[in-house]
PDB file of C-alpha atoms in Angstrom:
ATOM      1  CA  UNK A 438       0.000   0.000   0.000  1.00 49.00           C
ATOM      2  CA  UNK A 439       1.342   3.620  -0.846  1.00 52.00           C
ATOM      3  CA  UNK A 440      -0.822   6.190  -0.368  1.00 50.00           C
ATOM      4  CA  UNK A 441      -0.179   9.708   0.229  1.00 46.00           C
ATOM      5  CA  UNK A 442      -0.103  11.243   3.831  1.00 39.00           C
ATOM      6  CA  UNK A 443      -3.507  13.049   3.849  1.00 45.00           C
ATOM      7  CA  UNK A 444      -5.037  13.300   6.928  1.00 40.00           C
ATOM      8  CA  UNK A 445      -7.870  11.189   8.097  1.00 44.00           C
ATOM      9  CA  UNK A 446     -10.987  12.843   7.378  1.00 45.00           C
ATOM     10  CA  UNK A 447     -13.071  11.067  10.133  1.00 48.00           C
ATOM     11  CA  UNK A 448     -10.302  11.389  12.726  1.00 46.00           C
ATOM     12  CA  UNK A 449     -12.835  13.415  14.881  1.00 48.00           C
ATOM     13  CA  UNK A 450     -15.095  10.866  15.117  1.00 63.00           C
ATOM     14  CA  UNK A 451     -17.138   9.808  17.990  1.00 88.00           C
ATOM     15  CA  UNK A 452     -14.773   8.056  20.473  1.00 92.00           C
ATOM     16  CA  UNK A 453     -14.502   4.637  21.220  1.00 93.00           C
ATOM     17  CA  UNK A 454     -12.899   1.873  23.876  1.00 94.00           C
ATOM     18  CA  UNK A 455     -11.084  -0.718  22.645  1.00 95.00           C
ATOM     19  CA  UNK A 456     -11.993  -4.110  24.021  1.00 96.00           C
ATOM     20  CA  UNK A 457      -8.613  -5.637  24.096  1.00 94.00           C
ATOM     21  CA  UNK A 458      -6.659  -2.812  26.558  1.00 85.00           C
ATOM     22  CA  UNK A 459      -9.609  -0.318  27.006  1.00 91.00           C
ATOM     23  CA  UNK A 460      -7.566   2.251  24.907  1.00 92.00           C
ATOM     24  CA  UNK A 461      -9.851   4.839  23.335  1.00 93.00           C
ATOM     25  CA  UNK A 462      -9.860   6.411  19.612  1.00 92.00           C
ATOM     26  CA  UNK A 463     -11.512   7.903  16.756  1.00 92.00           C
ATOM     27  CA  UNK A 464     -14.695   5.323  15.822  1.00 91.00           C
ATOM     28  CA  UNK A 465     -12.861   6.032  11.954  1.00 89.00           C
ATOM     29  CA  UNK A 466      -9.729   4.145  13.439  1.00 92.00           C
ATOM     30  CA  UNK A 467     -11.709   0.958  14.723  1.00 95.00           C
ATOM     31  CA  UNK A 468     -13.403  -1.834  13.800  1.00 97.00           C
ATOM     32  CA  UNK A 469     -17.074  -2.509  14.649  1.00 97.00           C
ATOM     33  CA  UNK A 470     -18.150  -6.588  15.819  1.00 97.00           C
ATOM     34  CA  UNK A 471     -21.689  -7.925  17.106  1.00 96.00           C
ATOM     35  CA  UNK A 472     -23.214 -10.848  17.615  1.00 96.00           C
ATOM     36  CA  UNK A 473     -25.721 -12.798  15.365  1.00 94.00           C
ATOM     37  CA  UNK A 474     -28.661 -13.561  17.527  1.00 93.00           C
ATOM     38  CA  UNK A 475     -27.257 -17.242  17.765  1.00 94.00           C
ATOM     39  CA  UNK A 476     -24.327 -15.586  19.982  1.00 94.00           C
ATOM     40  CA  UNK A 477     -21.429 -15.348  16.647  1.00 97.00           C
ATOM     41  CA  UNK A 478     -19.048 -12.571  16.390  1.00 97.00           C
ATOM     42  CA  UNK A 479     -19.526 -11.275  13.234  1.00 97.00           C
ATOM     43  CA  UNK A 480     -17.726  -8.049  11.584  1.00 97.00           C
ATOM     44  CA  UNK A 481     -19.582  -4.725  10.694  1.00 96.00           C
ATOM     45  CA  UNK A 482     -16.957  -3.032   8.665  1.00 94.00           C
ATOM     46  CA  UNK A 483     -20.036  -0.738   7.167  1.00 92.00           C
ATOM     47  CA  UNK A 484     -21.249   0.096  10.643  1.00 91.00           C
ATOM     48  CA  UNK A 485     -24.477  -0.835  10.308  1.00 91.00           C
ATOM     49  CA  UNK A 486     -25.855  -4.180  11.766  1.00 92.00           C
ATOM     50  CA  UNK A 487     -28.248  -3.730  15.053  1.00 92.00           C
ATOM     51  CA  UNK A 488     -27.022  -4.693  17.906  1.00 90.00           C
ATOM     52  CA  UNK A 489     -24.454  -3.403  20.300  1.00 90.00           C
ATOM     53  CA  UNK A 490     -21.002  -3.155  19.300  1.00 94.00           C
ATOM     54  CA  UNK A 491     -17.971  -4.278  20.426  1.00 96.00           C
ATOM     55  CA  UNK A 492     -14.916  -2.121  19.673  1.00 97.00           C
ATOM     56  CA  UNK A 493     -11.391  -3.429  18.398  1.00 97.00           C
ATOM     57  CA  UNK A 494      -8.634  -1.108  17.197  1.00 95.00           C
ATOM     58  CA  UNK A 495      -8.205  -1.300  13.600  1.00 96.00           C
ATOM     59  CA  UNK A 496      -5.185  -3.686  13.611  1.00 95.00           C
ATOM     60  CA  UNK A 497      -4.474  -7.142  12.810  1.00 95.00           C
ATOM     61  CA  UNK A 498      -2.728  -8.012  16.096  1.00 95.00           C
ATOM     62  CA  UNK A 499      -5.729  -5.927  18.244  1.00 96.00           C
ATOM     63  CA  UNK A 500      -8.144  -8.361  16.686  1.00 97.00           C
ATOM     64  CA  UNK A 501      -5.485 -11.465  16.879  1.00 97.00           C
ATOM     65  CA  UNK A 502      -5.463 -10.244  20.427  1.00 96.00           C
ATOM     66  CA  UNK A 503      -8.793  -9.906  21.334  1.00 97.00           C
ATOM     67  CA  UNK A 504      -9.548 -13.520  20.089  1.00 97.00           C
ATOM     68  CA  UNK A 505      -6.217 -15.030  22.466  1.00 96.00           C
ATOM     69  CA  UNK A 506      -7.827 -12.707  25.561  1.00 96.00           C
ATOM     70  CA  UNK A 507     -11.341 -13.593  25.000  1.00 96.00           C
ATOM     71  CA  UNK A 508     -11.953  -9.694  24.958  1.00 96.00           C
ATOM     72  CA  UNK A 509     -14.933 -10.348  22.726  1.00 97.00           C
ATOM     73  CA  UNK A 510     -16.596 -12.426  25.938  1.00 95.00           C
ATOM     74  CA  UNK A 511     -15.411 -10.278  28.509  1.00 95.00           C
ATOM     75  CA  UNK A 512     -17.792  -7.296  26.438  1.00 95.00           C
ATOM     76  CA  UNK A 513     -20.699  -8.822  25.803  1.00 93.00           C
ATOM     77  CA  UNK A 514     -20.184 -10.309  28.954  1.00 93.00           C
ATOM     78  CA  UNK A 515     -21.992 -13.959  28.217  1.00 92.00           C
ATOM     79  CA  UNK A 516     -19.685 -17.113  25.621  1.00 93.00           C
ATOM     80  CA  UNK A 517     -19.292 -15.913  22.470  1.00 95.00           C
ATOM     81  CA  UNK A 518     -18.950 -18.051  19.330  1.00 96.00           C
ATOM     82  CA  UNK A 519     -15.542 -16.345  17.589  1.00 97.00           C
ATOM     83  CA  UNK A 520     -15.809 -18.114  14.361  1.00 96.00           C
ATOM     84  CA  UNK A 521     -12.601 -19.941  12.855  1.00 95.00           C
ATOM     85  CA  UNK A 522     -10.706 -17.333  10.641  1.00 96.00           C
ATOM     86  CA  UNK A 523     -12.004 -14.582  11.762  1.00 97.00           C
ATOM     87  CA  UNK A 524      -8.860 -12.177  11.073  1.00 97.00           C
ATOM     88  CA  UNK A 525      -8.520 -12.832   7.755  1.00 96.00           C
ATOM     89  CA  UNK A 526     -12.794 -12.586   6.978  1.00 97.00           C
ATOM     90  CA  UNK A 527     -11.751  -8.963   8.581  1.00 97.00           C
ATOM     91  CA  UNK A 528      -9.081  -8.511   6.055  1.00 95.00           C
ATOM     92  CA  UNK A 529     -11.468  -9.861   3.241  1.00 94.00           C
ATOM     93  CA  UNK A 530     -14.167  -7.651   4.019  1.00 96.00           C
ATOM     94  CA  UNK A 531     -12.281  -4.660   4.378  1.00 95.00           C
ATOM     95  CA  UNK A 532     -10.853  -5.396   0.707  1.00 92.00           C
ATOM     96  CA  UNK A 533     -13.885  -5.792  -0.092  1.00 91.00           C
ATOM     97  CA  UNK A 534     -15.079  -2.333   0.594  1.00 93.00           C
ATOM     98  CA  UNK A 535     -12.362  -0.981  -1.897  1.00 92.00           C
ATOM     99  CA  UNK A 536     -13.387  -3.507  -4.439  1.00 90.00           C
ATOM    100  CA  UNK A 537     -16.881  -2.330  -4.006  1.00 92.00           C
ATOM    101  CA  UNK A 538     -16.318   1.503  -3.916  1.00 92.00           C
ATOM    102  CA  UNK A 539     -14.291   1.012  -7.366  1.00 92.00           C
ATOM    103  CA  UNK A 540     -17.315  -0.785  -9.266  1.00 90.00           C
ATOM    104  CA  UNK A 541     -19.501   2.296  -8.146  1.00 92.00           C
ATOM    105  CA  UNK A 542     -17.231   4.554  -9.839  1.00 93.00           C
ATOM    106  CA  UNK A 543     -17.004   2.422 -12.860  1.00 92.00           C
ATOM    107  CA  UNK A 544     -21.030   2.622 -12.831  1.00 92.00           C
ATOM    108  CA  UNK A 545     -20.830   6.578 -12.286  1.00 94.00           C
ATOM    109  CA  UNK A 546     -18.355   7.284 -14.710  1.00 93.00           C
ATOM    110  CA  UNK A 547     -15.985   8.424 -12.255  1.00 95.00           C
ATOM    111  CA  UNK A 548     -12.910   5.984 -13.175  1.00 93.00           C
ATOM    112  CA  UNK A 549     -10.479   5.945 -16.126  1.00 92.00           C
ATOM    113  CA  UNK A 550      -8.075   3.210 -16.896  1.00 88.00           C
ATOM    114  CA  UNK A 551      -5.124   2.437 -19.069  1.00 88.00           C
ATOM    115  CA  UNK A 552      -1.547   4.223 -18.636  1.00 91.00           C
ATOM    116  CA  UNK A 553      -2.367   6.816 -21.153  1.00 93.00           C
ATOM    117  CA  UNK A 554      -5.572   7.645 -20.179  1.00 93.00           C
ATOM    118  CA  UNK A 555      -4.343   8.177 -16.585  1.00 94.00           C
ATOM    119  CA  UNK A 556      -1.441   9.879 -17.208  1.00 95.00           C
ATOM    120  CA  UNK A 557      -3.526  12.292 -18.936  1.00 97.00           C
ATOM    121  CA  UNK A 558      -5.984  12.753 -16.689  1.00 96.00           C
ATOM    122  CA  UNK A 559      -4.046  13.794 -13.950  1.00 96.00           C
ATOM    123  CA  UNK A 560      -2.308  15.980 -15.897  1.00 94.00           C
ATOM    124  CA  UNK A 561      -5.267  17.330 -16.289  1.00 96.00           C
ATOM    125  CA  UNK A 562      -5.899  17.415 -12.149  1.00 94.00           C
ATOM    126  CA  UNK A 563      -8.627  15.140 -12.264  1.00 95.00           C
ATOM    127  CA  UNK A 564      -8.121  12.207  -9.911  1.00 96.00           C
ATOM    128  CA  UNK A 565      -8.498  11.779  -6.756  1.00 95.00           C
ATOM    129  CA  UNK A 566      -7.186   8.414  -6.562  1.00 96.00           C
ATOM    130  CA  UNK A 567      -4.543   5.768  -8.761  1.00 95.00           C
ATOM    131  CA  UNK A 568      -4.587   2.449  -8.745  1.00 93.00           C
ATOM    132  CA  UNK A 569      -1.630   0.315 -10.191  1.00 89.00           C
ATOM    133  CA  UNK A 570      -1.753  -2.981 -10.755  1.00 83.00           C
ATOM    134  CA  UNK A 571       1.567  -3.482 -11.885  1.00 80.00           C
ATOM    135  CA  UNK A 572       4.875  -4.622 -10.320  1.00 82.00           C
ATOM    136  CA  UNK A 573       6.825  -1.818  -8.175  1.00 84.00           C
ATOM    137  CA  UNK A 574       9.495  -2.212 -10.671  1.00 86.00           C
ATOM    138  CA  UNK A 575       7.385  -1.154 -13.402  1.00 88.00           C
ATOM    139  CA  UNK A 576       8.279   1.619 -15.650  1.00 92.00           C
ATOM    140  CA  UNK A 577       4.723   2.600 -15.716  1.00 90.00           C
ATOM    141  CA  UNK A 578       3.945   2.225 -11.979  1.00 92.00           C
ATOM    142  CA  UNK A 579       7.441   4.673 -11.255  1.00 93.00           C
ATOM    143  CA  UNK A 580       6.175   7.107 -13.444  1.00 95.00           C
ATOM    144  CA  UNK A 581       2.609   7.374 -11.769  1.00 95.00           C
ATOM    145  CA  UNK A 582       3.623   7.000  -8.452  1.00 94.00           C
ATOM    146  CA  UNK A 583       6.085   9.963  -8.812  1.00 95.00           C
ATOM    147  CA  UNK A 584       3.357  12.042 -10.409  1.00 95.00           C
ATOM    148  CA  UNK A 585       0.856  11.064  -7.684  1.00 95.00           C
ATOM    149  CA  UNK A 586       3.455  12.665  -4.877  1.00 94.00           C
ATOM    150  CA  UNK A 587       4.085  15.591  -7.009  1.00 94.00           C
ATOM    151  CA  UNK A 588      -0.086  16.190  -7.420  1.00 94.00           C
ATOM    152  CA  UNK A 589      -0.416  15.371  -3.994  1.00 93.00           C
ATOM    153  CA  UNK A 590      -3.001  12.358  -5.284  1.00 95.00           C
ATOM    154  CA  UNK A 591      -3.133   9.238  -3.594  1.00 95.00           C
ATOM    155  CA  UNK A 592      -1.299   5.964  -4.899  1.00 95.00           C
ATOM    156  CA  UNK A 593      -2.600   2.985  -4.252  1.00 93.00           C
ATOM    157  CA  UNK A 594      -0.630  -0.422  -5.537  1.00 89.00           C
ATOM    158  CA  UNK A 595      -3.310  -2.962  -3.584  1.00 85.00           C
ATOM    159  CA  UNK A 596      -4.597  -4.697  -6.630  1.00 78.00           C
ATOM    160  CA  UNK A 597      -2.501  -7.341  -8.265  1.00 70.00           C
ATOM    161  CA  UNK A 598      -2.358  -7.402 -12.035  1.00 70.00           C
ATOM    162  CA  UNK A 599      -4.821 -10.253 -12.010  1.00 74.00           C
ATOM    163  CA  UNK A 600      -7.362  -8.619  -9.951  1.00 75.00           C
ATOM    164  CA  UNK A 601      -7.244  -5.391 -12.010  1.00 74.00           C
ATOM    165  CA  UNK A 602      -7.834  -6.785 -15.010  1.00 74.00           C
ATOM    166  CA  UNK A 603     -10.746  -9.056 -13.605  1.00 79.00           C
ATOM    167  CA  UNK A 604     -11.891  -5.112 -12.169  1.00 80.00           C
ATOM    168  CA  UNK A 605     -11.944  -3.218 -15.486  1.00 74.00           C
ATOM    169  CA  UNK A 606     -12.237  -6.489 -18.079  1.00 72.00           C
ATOM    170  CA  UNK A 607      -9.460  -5.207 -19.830  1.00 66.00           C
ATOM    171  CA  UNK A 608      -6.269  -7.251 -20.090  1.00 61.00           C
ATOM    172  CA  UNK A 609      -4.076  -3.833 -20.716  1.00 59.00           C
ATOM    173  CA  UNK A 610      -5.762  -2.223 -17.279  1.00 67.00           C
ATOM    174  CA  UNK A 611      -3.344  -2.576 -15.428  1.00 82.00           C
ATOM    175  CA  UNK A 612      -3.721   0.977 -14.165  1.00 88.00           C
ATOM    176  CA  UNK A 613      -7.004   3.671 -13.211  1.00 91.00           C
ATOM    177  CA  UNK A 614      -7.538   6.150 -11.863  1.00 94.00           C
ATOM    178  CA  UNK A 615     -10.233   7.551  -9.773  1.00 96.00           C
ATOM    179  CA  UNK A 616     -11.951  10.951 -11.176  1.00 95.00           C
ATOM    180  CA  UNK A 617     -12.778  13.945  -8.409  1.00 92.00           C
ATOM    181  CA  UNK A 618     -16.116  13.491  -7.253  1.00 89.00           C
ATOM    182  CA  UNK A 619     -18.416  12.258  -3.908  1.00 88.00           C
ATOM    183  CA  UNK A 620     -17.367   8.127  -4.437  1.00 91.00           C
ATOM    184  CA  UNK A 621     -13.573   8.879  -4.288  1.00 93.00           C
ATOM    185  CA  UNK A 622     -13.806   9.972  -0.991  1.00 91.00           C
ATOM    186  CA  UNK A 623     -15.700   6.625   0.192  1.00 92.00           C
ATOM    187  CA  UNK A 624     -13.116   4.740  -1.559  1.00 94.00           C
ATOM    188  CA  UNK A 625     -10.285   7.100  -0.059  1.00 93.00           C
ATOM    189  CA  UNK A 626     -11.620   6.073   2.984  1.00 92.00           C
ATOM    190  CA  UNK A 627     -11.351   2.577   2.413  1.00 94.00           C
ATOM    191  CA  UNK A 628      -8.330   2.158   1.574  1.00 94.00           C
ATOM    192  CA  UNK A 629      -6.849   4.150   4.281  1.00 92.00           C
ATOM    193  CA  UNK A 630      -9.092   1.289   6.867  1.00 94.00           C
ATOM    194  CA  UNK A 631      -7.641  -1.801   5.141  1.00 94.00           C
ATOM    195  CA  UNK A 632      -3.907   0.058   5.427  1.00 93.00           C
ATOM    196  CA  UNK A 633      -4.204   0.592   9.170  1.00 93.00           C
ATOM    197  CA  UNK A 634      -5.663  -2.987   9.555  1.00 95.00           C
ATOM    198  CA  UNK A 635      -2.350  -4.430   7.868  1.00 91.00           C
ATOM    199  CA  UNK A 636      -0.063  -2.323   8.802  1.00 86.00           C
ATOM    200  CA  UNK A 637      -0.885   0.232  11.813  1.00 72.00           C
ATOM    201  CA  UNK A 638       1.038  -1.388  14.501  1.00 65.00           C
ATOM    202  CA  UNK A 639       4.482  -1.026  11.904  1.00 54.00           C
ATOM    203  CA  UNK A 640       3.141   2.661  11.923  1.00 46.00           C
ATOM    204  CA  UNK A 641       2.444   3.495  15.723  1.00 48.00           C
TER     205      UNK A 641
END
């Protein structure tokens, strides 16, 4: 992941407690569980399920951790079912988001895609938002990137080839770029969760 250091735009969020160590943050920089009504902890990366919610810091090892201390329990103070992979279902769901918020702005008309076409466009200060596909080493994917910290536009290298040409159903798109507009921001926001999941501990 390589995006550029903009602030968090929902860093004064509501404030939460973290199950595992009762430290307290921005609701943007956690992650939401509740239980089904059979008693499973399930994930609520939108936010959205009823229920009362049981806060985890937005890391990998905070949610690693609060399955070893039985944190989950200990809030919703009865057993708890914590189902068998439940890190990585985090991690899929969070990817998930991106993968989501990047259709939308296919179906708006919000996305380019192609070296070219991106180049151009944020020439043209237009995007919000590039997506490469492409190895690090990649002519293409230097060139970008460098643009992207000289426009002060976020770079994002998530996708593998594979998965951006399943994306855009283009074999050649390997890279695209996100226009301006109301969606960028959701999927700005997205990617910024799934980066602190895998790697905010490295950052703290």
């Amino acid at each position: 992941m390589n995006t550029q250091p903009k602030p968090r735009k929902d860093a004064t969020d509501t404030i939460r407690r973290c199950a595992v160590g009762g430290t307290h943050h921005p609701k943007g920089e956690m992650l939401r569980f509740c239980l089904s009504p059979d008693g499973v902890v399930t994930p609520d990366v939108h936010m959205k399920l009823p229920g009362r919610g049981i806060w985890v810091r937005c890391s990998r090892t905070a949610v690693e951790q609060a399955i070893k201390t039985k944190a989950f329990n200990r809030s919703a103070k009865t057993n708890v079912t914590v189902p068998e992979g439940l890190v990585d279902m985090v991690q899929s769901l969070l990817y998930g988001r991106i993968v989501d918020g990047i259709h939308g702005a296919i179906r708006a008309g919000a996305c380019v895609s192609g070296f070219e076409k991106v180049k151009s466009a944020l020439g043209a200060n237009a995007l919000e938002i590039v997506f490469s596909g492409a190895e690090p080493t990649a002519d293409g994917h230097r060139k970008l990137a460098g643009m992207c910290r000289m426009l002060n536009v976020a770079f994002c290298d998530i996708l593998d080839t594979a998965t951006a040409k399943n994306i855009w159903g283009r074999d050649n798109a390997t890279y695209a770029g996100i226009k301006k507009c109301g969606i960028s921001h959701t999927i700005y926001t997205a990617i910024q969760t799934y980066d602190l999941f895998q790697n905010g501990d490295d950052n703290k």
